[in-house]
PDB file of C-alpha atoms in Angstrom:
ATOM      1  CA  UNK A   1     136.989  88.006  40.156  1.00  0.00           C
ATOM      2  CA  UNK A   2     134.118  87.006  38.393  1.00  0.00           C
ATOM      3  CA  UNK A   3     130.842  85.882  39.656  1.00  0.00           C
ATOM      4  CA  UNK A   4     131.186  82.143  38.400  1.00  0.00           C
ATOM      5  CA  UNK A   5     134.653  81.313  40.333  1.00  0.00           C
ATOM      6  CA  UNK A   6     133.191  82.412  43.622  1.00  0.00           C
ATOM      7  CA  UNK A   7     129.762  80.811  43.169  1.00  0.00           C
ATOM      8  CA  UNK A   8     130.630  77.620  45.358  1.00  0.00           C
ATOM      9  CA  UNK A   9     131.948  80.165  48.319  1.00  0.00           C
ATOM     10  CA  UNK A  10     128.204  81.971  48.401  1.00  0.00           C
ATOM     11  CA  UNK A  11     126.343  78.905  47.612  1.00  0.00           C
ATOM     12  CA  UNK A  12     128.380  77.304  51.662  1.00  0.00           C
ATOM     13  CA  UNK A  13     126.583  80.976  52.870  1.00  0.00           C
ATOM     14  CA  UNK A  14     123.469  80.545  51.788  1.00  0.00           C
ATOM     15  CA  UNK A  15     123.065  77.374  53.008  1.00  0.00           C
ATOM     16  CA  UNK A  16     125.139  78.291  56.207  1.00  0.00           C
ATOM     17  CA  UNK A  17     122.935  81.361  56.547  1.00  0.00           C
ATOM     18  CA  UNK A  18     119.794  79.511  56.077  1.00  0.00           C
ATOM     19  CA  UNK A  19     120.918  76.480  58.849  1.00  0.00           C
ATOM     20  CA  UNK A  20     121.643  79.673  60.856  1.00  0.00           C
ATOM     21  CA  UNK A  21     118.020  79.537  62.757  1.00  0.00           C
ATOM     22  CA  UNK A  22     119.302  76.490  63.932  1.00  0.00           C
ATOM     23  CA  UNK A  23     122.295  77.606  65.986  1.00  0.00           C
ATOM     24  CA  UNK A  24     119.574  78.733  68.549  1.00  0.00           C
ATOM     25  CA  UNK A  25     119.729  74.906  69.452  1.00  0.00           C
ATOM     26  CA  UNK A  26     123.095  75.935  71.531  1.00  0.00           C
ATOM     27  CA  UNK A  27     121.462  77.942  73.770  1.00  0.00           C
ATOM     28  CA  UNK A  28     118.697  76.980  74.462  1.00  0.00           C
ATOM     29  CA  UNK A  29     119.835  73.777  76.585  1.00  0.00           C
ATOM     30  CA  UNK A  30     122.068  75.846  78.526  1.00  0.00           C
ATOM     31  CA  UNK A  31     119.540  78.208  78.925  1.00  0.00           C
ATOM     32  CA  UNK A  32     115.995  75.756  80.478  1.00  0.00           C
ATOM     33  CA  UNK A  33     118.947  73.818  82.340  1.00  0.00           C
ATOM     34  CA  UNK A  34     120.176  77.139  83.881  1.00  0.00           C
ATOM     35  CA  UNK A  35     115.851  77.655  84.318  1.00  0.00           C
ATOM     36  CA  UNK A  36     115.525  74.000  85.950  1.00  0.00           C
ATOM     37  CA  UNK A  37     118.488  74.216  88.239  1.00  0.00           C
ATOM     38  CA  UNK A  38     117.189  77.904  89.664  1.00  0.00           C
ATOM     39  CA  UNK A  39     113.680  76.060  89.916  1.00  0.00           C
ATOM     40  CA  UNK A  40     115.216  73.141  91.767  1.00  0.00           C
ATOM     41  CA  UNK A  41     117.008  74.940  94.254  1.00  0.00           C
ATOM     42  CA  UNK A  42     113.642  76.967  95.503  1.00  0.00           C
ATOM     43  CA  UNK A  43     111.821  73.515  96.031  1.00  0.00           C
ATOM     44  CA  UNK A  44     114.955  72.435  97.998  1.00  0.00           C
ATOM     45  CA  UNK A  45     115.018  75.357 100.226  1.00  0.00           C
ATOM     46  CA  UNK A  46     112.017  75.644 100.689  1.00  0.00           C
ATOM     47  CA  UNK A  47     111.768  71.396 101.793  1.00  0.00           C
ATOM     48  CA  UNK A  48     113.803  72.905 104.146  1.00  0.00           C
ATOM     49  CA  UNK A  49     112.401  75.757 105.685  1.00  0.00           C
ATOM     50  CA  UNK A  50     109.012  73.267 106.591  1.00  0.00           C
ATOM     51  CA  UNK A  51     111.281  70.830 108.114  1.00  0.00           C
ATOM     52  CA  UNK A  52     112.687  72.916 111.300  1.00  0.00           C
ATOM     53  CA  UNK A  53     111.401  70.400 113.820  1.00  0.00           C
ATOM     54  CA  UNK A  54     113.805  70.191 116.544  1.00  0.00           C
ATOM     55  CA  UNK A  55     113.879  68.595 120.025  1.00  0.00           C
ATOM     56  CA  UNK A  56     116.253  71.456 121.297  1.00  0.00           C
ATOM     57  CA  UNK A  57     115.227  75.327 120.550  1.00  0.00           C
ATOM     58  CA  UNK A  58     118.959  76.125 120.046  1.00  0.00           C
ATOM     59  CA  UNK A  59     119.271  73.674 117.034  1.00  0.00           C
ATOM     60  CA  UNK A  60     116.055  74.982 115.482  1.00  0.00           C
ATOM     61  CA  UNK A  61     117.609  78.613 115.842  1.00  0.00           C
ATOM     62  CA  UNK A  62     120.833  77.242 114.285  1.00  0.00           C
ATOM     63  CA  UNK A  63     118.391  75.077 111.235  1.00  0.00           C
ATOM     64  CA  UNK A  64     116.503  78.590 110.926  1.00  0.00           C
ATOM     65  CA  UNK A  65     119.491  80.642 110.952  1.00  0.00           C
ATOM     66  CA  UNK A  66     120.851  77.709 107.545  1.00  0.00           C
ATOM     67  CA  UNK A  67     118.331  78.460 105.874  1.00  0.00           C
ATOM     68  CA  UNK A  68     118.283  82.116 105.763  1.00  0.00           C
ATOM     69  CA  UNK A  69     121.659  81.748 105.083  1.00  0.00           C
ATOM     70  CA  UNK A  70     120.859  79.837 101.691  1.00  0.00           C
ATOM     71  CA  UNK A  71     118.839  82.184 100.818  1.00  0.00           C
ATOM     72  CA  UNK A  72     120.147  84.959 100.884  1.00  0.00           C
ATOM     73  CA  UNK A  73     122.671  83.191  98.433  1.00  0.00           C
ATOM     74  CA  UNK A  74     120.065  81.982  96.282  1.00  0.00           C
ATOM     75  CA  UNK A  75     118.541  85.887  95.830  1.00  0.00           C
ATOM     76  CA  UNK A  76     122.126  87.204  95.575  1.00  0.00           C
ATOM     77  CA  UNK A  77     122.757  85.140  92.663  1.00  0.00           C
ATOM     78  CA  UNK A  78     119.007  85.563  91.455  1.00  0.00           C
ATOM     79  CA  UNK A  79     119.714  89.347  91.353  1.00  0.00           C
ATOM     80  CA  UNK A  80     123.541  89.058  89.969  1.00  0.00           C
ATOM     81  CA  UNK A  81     121.532  86.755  86.667  1.00  0.00           C
ATOM     82  CA  UNK A  82     118.483  88.721  86.502  1.00  0.00           C
ATOM     83  CA  UNK A  83     119.962  91.775  83.975  1.00  0.00           C
ATOM     84  CA  UNK A  84     121.192  87.994  82.013  1.00  0.00           C
ATOM     85  CA  UNK A  85     117.604  87.079  82.052  1.00  0.00           C
ATOM     86  CA  UNK A  86     116.258  90.305  80.539  1.00  0.00           C
ATOM     87  CA  UNK A  87     118.735  90.139  78.061  1.00  0.00           C
ATOM     88  CA  UNK A  88     117.888  86.439  77.438  1.00  0.00           C
ATOM     89  CA  UNK A  89     115.042  86.675  75.042  1.00  0.00           C
ATOM     90  CA  UNK A  90     116.424  89.583  73.398  1.00  0.00           C
ATOM     91  CA  UNK A  91     119.292  87.795  72.291  1.00  0.00           C
ATOM     92  CA  UNK A  92     117.853  85.077  70.477  1.00  0.00           C
ATOM     93  CA  UNK A  93     115.621  86.979  69.099  1.00  0.00           C
ATOM     94  CA  UNK A  94     118.844  88.873  67.832  1.00  0.00           C
ATOM     95  CA  UNK A  95     119.917  85.265  66.406  1.00  0.00           C
ATOM     96  CA  UNK A  96     117.187  85.362  64.665  1.00  0.00           C
ATOM     97  CA  UNK A  97     116.743  88.844  63.046  1.00  0.00           C
ATOM     98  CA  UNK A  98     120.854  88.045  61.790  1.00  0.00           C
ATOM     99  CA  UNK A  99     119.894  84.530  60.427  1.00  0.00           C
ATOM    100  CA  UNK A 100     116.816  86.130  57.983  1.00  0.00           C
ATOM    101  CA  UNK A 101     119.019  89.545  57.472  1.00  0.00           C
ATOM    102  CA  UNK A 102     121.871  86.876  56.221  1.00  0.00           C
ATOM    103  CA  UNK A 103     119.494  84.497  54.338  1.00  0.00           C
ATOM    104  CA  UNK A 104     118.338  87.110  52.125  1.00  0.00           C
ATOM    105  CA  UNK A 105     121.284  88.438  51.264  1.00  0.00           C
ATOM    106  CA  UNK A 106     123.072  85.088  50.747  1.00  0.00           C
ATOM    107  CA  UNK A 107     120.032  83.484  48.604  1.00  0.00           C
ATOM    108  CA  UNK A 108     119.650  87.160  46.699  1.00  0.00           C
ATOM    109  CA  UNK A 109     123.777  86.810  46.310  1.00  0.00           C
ATOM    110  CA  UNK A 110     123.279  83.144  44.680  1.00  0.00           C
ATOM    111  CA  UNK A 111     120.241  84.522  41.919  1.00  0.00           C
ATOM    112  CA  UNK A 112     122.603  87.659  41.624  1.00  0.00           C
ATOM    113  CA  UNK A 113     125.852  84.959  40.608  1.00  0.00           C
ATOM    114  CA  UNK A 114     123.717  82.778  38.741  1.00  0.00           C
ATOM    115  CA  UNK A 115     122.200  85.642  35.852  1.00  0.00           C
ATOM    116  CA  UNK A 116     125.553  86.877  36.029  1.00  0.00           C
ATOM    117  CA  UNK A 117     127.976  84.478  36.090  1.00  0.00           C
ATOM    118  CA  UNK A 118     130.778  86.076  33.667  1.00  0.00           C
ATOM    119  CA  UNK A 119     129.845  88.862  35.435  1.00  0.00           C
ATOM    120  CA  UNK A 120     133.182  90.457  37.334  1.00  0.00           C
ATOM    121  CA  UNK A 121     132.346  91.280  40.871  1.00  0.00           C
ATOM    122  CA  UNK A 122     131.836  94.821  42.280  1.00  0.00           C
ATOM    123  CA  UNK A 123     132.605  96.057  45.282  1.00  0.00           C
ATOM    124  CA  UNK A 124     129.519  96.177  46.780  1.00  0.00           C
ATOM    125  CA  UNK A 125     129.055  92.912  45.661  1.00  0.00           C
ATOM    126  CA  UNK A 126     132.257  91.719  47.674  1.00  0.00           C
ATOM    127  CA  UNK A 127     130.813  93.918  50.593  1.00  0.00           C
ATOM    128  CA  UNK A 128     127.436  92.163  50.464  1.00  0.00           C
ATOM    129  CA  UNK A 129     129.502  88.711  50.695  1.00  0.00           C
ATOM    130  CA  UNK A 130     131.357  89.487  53.814  1.00  0.00           C
ATOM    131  CA  UNK A 131     128.233  90.496  55.176  1.00  0.00           C
ATOM    132  CA  UNK A 132     126.632  87.192  54.564  1.00  0.00           C
ATOM    133  CA  UNK A 133     129.213  85.881  56.733  1.00  0.00           C
ATOM    134  CA  UNK A 134     129.943  88.138  59.088  1.00  0.00           C
ATOM    135  CA  UNK A 135     125.683  87.660  60.179  1.00  0.00           C
ATOM    136  CA  UNK A 136     126.312  83.726  60.215  1.00  0.00           C
ATOM    137  CA  UNK A 137     129.660  84.613  62.422  1.00  0.00           C
ATOM    138  CA  UNK A 138     127.446  87.097  64.743  1.00  0.00           C
ATOM    139  CA  UNK A 139     124.614  84.836  65.605  1.00  0.00           C
ATOM    140  CA  UNK A 140     127.275  81.425  66.175  1.00  0.00           C
ATOM    141  CA  UNK A 141     128.823  84.899  68.731  1.00  0.00           C
ATOM    142  CA  UNK A 142     125.475  85.619  69.806  1.00  0.00           C
ATOM    143  CA  UNK A 143     124.544  82.162  70.812  1.00  0.00           C
ATOM    144  CA  UNK A 144     127.683  81.074  72.360  1.00  0.00           C
ATOM    145  CA  UNK A 145     127.859  83.946  74.993  1.00  0.00           C
ATOM    146  CA  UNK A 146     124.644  83.193  75.583  1.00  0.00           C
ATOM    147  CA  UNK A 147     125.163  79.617  76.680  1.00  0.00           C
ATOM    148  CA  UNK A 148     128.252  79.929  78.484  1.00  0.00           C
ATOM    149  CA  UNK A 149     127.109  83.073  80.623  1.00  0.00           C
ATOM    150  CA  UNK A 150     123.566  81.016  81.390  1.00  0.00           C
ATOM    151  CA  UNK A 151     126.529  77.856  81.880  1.00  0.00           C
ATOM    152  CA  UNK A 152     127.907  80.130  85.072  1.00  0.00           C
ATOM    153  CA  UNK A 153     125.365  80.500  86.237  1.00  0.00           C
ATOM    154  CA  UNK A 154     124.039  77.202  86.498  1.00  0.00           C
ATOM    155  CA  UNK A 155     127.201  76.149  87.891  1.00  0.00           C
ATOM    156  CA  UNK A 156     126.527  78.737  90.536  1.00  0.00           C
ATOM    157  CA  UNK A 157     123.294  77.553  91.567  1.00  0.00           C
ATOM    158  CA  UNK A 158     124.256  74.184  91.785  1.00  0.00           C
ATOM    159  CA  UNK A 159     126.881  74.949  94.219  1.00  0.00           C
ATOM    160  CA  UNK A 160     125.034  76.116  96.452  1.00  0.00           C
ATOM    161  CA  UNK A 161     122.773  73.295  96.337  1.00  0.00           C
ATOM    162  CA  UNK A 162     125.245  71.652  97.348  1.00  0.00           C
ATOM    163  CA  UNK A 163     126.557  73.575  99.814  1.00  0.00           C
ATOM    164  CA  UNK A 164     122.245  73.258 100.950  1.00  0.00           C
ATOM    165  CA  UNK A 165     123.186  69.687 101.416  1.00  0.00           C
ATOM    166  CA  UNK A 166     125.925  69.572 103.715  1.00  0.00           C
ATOM    167  CA  UNK A 167     124.520  72.063 105.425  1.00  0.00           C
ATOM    168  CA  UNK A 168     120.999  71.242 105.610  1.00  0.00           C
TER     169      UNK A 168
END
């Protein structure tokens, strides 16, 4: 196999790897939504915490206990998601690193394939071509998993908010 025969594939790899930085757009909306929902839940809980004016003292105690239970549920969910929150920034940076890595390899391969159009592709050339596509796949998977995990936490927080609306 010669470089000229494989140049279109290398061009595809180069184009996709240069565009890889836009993969962050896959996870950012889900991350922003998770943050917004958590913040909204805390605000709503604080409003309920202040609204303990009840005619009967037993009602006030029951209401305060329900608010405390919702607070506990939000805290447990926050603890559950805290590891993910710390890793979020690292995952997004990893996408950038993979994008730059893949783009540099792909652009280098594109230049090399133009210079050696009729030359045969060495084993190292094949490995570099595979690496350029693997960086693309890696960045996509990282962002897809990040978006999926953020959506899971958003859903859990929304169900706590719904329960809060019903009970309080």
